[in-house]
Coordinates of N, CA, C and O in Angstrom, one line a residue:
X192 N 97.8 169.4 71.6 CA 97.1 170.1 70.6 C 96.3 169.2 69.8 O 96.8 168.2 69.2
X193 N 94.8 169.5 69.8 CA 94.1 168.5 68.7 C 93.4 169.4 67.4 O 92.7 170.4 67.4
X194 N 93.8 168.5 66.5 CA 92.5 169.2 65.2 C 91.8 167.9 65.1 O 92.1 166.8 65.0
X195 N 90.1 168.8 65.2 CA 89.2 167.9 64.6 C 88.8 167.8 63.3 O 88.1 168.7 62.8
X196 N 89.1 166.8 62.7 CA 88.7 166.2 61.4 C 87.3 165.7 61.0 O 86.8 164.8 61.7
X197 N 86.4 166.1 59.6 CA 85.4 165.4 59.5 C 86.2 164.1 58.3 O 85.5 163.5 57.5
X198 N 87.4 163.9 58.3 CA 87.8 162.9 57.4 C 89.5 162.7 57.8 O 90.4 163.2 57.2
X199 N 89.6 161.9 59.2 CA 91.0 162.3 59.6 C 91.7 160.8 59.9 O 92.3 160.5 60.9
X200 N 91.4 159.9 59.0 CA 92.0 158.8 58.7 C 92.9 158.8 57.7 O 92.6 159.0 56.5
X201 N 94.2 158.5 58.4 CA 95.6 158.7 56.7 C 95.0 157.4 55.8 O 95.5 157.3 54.7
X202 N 94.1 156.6 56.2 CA 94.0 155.3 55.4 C 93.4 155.5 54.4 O 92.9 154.6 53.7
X203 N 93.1 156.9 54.1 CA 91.8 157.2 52.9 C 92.3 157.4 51.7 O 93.5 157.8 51.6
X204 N 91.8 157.3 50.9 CA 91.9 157.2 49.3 C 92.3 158.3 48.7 O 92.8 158.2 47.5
X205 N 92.3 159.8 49.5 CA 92.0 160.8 48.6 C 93.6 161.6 49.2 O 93.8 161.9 50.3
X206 N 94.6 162.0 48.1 CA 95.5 162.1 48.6 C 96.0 163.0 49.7 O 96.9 162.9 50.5
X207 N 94.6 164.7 49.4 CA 94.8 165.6 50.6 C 94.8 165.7 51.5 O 95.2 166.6 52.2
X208 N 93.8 164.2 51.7 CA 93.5 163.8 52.9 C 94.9 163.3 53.5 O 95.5 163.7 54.4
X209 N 95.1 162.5 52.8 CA 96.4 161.5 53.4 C 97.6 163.1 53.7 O 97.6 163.6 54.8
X210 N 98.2 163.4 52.9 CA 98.4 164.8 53.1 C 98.4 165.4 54.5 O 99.4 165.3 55.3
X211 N 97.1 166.1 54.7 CA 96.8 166.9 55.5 C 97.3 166.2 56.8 O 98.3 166.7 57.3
X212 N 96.5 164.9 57.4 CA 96.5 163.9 58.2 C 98.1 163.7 58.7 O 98.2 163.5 59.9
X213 N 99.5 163.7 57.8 CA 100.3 163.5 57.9 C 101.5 164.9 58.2 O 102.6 164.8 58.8
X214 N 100.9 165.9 57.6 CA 101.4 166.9 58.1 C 100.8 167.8 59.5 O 101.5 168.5 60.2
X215 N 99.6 167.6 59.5 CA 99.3 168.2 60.9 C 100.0 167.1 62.4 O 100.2 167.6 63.6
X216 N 100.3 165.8 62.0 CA 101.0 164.6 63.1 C 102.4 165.1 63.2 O 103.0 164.8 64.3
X217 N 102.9 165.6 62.4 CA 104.2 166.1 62.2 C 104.3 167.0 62.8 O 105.4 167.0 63.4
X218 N 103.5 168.2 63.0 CA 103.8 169.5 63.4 C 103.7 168.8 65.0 O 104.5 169.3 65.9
X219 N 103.1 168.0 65.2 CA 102.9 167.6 66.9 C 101.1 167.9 66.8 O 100.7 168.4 67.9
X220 N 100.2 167.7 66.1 CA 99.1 168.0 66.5 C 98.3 166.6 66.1 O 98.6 166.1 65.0
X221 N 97.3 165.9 66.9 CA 96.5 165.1 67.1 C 95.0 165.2 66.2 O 94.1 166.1 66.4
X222 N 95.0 164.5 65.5 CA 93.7 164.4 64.6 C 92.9 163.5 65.2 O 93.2 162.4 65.7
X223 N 91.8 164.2 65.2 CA 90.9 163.4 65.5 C 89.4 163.6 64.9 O 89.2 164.8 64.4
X224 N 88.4 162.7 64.9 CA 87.3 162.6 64.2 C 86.0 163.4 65.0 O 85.4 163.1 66.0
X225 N 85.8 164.3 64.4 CA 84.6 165.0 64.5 C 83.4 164.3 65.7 O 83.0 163.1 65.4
X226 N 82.9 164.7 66.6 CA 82.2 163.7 67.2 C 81.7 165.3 68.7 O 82.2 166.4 68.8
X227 N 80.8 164.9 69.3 CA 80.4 165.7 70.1 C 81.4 165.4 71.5 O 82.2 166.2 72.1
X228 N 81.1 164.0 71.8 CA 82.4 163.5 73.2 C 83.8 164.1 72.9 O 84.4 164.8 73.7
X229 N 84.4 163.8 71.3 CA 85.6 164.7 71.5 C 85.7 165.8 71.4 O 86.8 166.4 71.2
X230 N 84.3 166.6 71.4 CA 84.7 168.1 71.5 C 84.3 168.5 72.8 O 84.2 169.7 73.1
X231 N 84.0 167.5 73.7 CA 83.6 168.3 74.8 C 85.2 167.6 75.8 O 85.7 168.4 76.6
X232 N 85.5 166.7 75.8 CA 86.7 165.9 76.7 C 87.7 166.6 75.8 O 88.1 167.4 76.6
X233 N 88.2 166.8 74.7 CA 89.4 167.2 74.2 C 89.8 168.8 74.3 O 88.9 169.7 74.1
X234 N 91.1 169.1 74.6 CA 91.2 170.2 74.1 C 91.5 170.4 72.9 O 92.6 169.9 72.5
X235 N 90.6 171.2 72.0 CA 90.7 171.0 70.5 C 91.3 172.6 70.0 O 90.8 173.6 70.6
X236 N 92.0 172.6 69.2 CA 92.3 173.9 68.3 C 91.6 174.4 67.5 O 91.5 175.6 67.5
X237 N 91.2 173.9 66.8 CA 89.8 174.1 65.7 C 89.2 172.4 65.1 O 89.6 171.3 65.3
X238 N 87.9 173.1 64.4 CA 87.3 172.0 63.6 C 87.4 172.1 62.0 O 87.0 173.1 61.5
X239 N 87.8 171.3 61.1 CA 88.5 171.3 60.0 C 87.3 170.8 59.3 O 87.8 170.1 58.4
X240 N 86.1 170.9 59.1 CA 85.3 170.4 57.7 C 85.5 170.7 56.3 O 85.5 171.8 55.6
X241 N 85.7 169.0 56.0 CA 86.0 168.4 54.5 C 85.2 167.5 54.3 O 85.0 166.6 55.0
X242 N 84.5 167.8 52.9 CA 83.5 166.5 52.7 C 82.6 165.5 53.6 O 82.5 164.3 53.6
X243 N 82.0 166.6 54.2 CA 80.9 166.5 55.1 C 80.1 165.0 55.1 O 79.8 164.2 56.0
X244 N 79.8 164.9 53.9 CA 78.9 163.7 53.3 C 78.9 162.4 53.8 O 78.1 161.6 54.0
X245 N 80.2 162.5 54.1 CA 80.8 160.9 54.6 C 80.0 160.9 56.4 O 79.2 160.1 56.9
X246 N 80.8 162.2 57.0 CA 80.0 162.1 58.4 C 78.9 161.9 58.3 O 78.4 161.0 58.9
X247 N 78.2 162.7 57.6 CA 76.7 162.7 57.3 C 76.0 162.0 57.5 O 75.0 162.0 58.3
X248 N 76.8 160.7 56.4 CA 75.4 159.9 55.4 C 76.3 158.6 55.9 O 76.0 157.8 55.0
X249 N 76.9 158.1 56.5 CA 77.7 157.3 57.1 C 77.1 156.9 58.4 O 77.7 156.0 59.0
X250 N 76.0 157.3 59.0 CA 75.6 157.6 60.2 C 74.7 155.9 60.5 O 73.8 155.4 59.8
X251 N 75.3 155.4 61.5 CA 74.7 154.0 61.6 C 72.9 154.1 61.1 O 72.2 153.3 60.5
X252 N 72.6 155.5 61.9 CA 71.1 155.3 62.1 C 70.9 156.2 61.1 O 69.9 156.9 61.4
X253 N 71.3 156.4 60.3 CA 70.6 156.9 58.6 C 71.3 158.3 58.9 O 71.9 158.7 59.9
X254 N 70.9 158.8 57.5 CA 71.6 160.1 57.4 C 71.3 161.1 58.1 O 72.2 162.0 58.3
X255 N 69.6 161.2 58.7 CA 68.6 162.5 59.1 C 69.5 162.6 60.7 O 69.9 163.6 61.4
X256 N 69.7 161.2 60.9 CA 70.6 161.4 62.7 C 71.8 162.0 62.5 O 72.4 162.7 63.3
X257 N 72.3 161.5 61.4 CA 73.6 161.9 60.9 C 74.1 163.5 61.3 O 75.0 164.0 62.0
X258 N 72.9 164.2 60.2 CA 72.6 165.3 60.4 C 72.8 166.4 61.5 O 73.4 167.5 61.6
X259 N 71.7 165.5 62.3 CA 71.9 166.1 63.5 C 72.7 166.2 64.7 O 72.8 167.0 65.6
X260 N 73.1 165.2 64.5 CA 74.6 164.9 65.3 C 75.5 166.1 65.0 O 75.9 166.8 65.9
X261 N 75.9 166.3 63.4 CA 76.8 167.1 63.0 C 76.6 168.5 63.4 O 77.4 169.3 63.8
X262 N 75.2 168.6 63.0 CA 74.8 170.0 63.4 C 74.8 170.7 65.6 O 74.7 171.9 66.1
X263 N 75.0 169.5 66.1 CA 75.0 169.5 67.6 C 76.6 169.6 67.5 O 77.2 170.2 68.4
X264 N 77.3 169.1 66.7 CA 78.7 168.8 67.3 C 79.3 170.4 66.8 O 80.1 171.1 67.4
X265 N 78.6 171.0 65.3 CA 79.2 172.1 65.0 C 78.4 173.4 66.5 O 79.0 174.4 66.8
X266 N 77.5 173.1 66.9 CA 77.0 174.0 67.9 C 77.8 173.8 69.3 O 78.2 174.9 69.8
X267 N 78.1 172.5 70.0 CA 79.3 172.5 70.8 C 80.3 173.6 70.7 O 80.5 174.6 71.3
X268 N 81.1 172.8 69.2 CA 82.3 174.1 68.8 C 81.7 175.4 68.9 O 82.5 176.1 69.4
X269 N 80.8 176.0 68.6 CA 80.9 177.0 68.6 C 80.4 177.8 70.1 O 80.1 179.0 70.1
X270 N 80.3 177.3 70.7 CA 79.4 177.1 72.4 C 81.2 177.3 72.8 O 81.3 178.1 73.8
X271 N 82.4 176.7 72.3 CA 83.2 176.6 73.2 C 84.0 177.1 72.5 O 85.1 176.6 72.5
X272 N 83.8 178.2 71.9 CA 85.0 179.2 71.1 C 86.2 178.1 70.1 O 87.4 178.2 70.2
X273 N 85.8 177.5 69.7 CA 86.4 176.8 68.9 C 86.2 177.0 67.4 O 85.3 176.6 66.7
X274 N 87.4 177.7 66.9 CA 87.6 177.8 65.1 C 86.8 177.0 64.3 O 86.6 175.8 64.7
X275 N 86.4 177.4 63.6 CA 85.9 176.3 62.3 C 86.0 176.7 61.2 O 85.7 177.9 60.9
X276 N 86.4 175.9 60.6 CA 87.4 175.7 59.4 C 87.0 175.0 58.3 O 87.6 174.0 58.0
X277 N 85.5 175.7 56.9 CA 85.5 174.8 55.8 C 86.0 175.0 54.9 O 85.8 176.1 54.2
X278 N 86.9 173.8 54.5 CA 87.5 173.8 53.4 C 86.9 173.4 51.9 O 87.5 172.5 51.2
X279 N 85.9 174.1 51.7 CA 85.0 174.2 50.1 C 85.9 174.2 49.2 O 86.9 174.9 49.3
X280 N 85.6 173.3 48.3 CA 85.8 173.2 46.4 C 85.0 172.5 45.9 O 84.0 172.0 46.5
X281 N 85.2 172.5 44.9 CA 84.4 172.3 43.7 C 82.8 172.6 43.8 O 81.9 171.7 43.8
X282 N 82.8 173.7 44.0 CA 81.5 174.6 44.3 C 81.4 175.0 42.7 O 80.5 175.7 42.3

């Protein structure tokens, strides 16, 4: 069982993250990082978007590829009946 993460490194700063990351490993499920290759080789349970910004704008080749990457990987998931899952605050 995998969830894909747009922030699925326990090494991160922000504690829900660390959290989340630590309780989905426990239940037995596999995090992994948002990406088009692991949505198409993985079998994934759903896609978990959190603070988008980071995949975004983190993007070797600038943010605009970033973009579109993200927007191809959210179209995969949904090409392959795969949940998606955003978790909004501080709207």
């Amino acid at each position: 069982m995998a969830i894909i993460l747009t922030d699925c490194l326990p090494n991160l700063t922000n504690p829900f993250t660390v959290l989340l990351h630590t309780e989905l490993v426990r239940q037995g499920y596999q995090a992994r990082r948002l990406s088009v290759l692991n949505l198409l080789r993985c079998r994934v349970d759903a896609v978990h978007l959190h603070w988008i910004e980071h995949l975004v704008c983190n993007c070797r080749l600038g943010w605009p590829f970033g973009l579109v990457f993200f927007l191809i990987a959210l179209f995969v998931a949904k090409i392959r009946g795969i949940p998606i899952v955003w978790h909004a605050h501080n709207i």
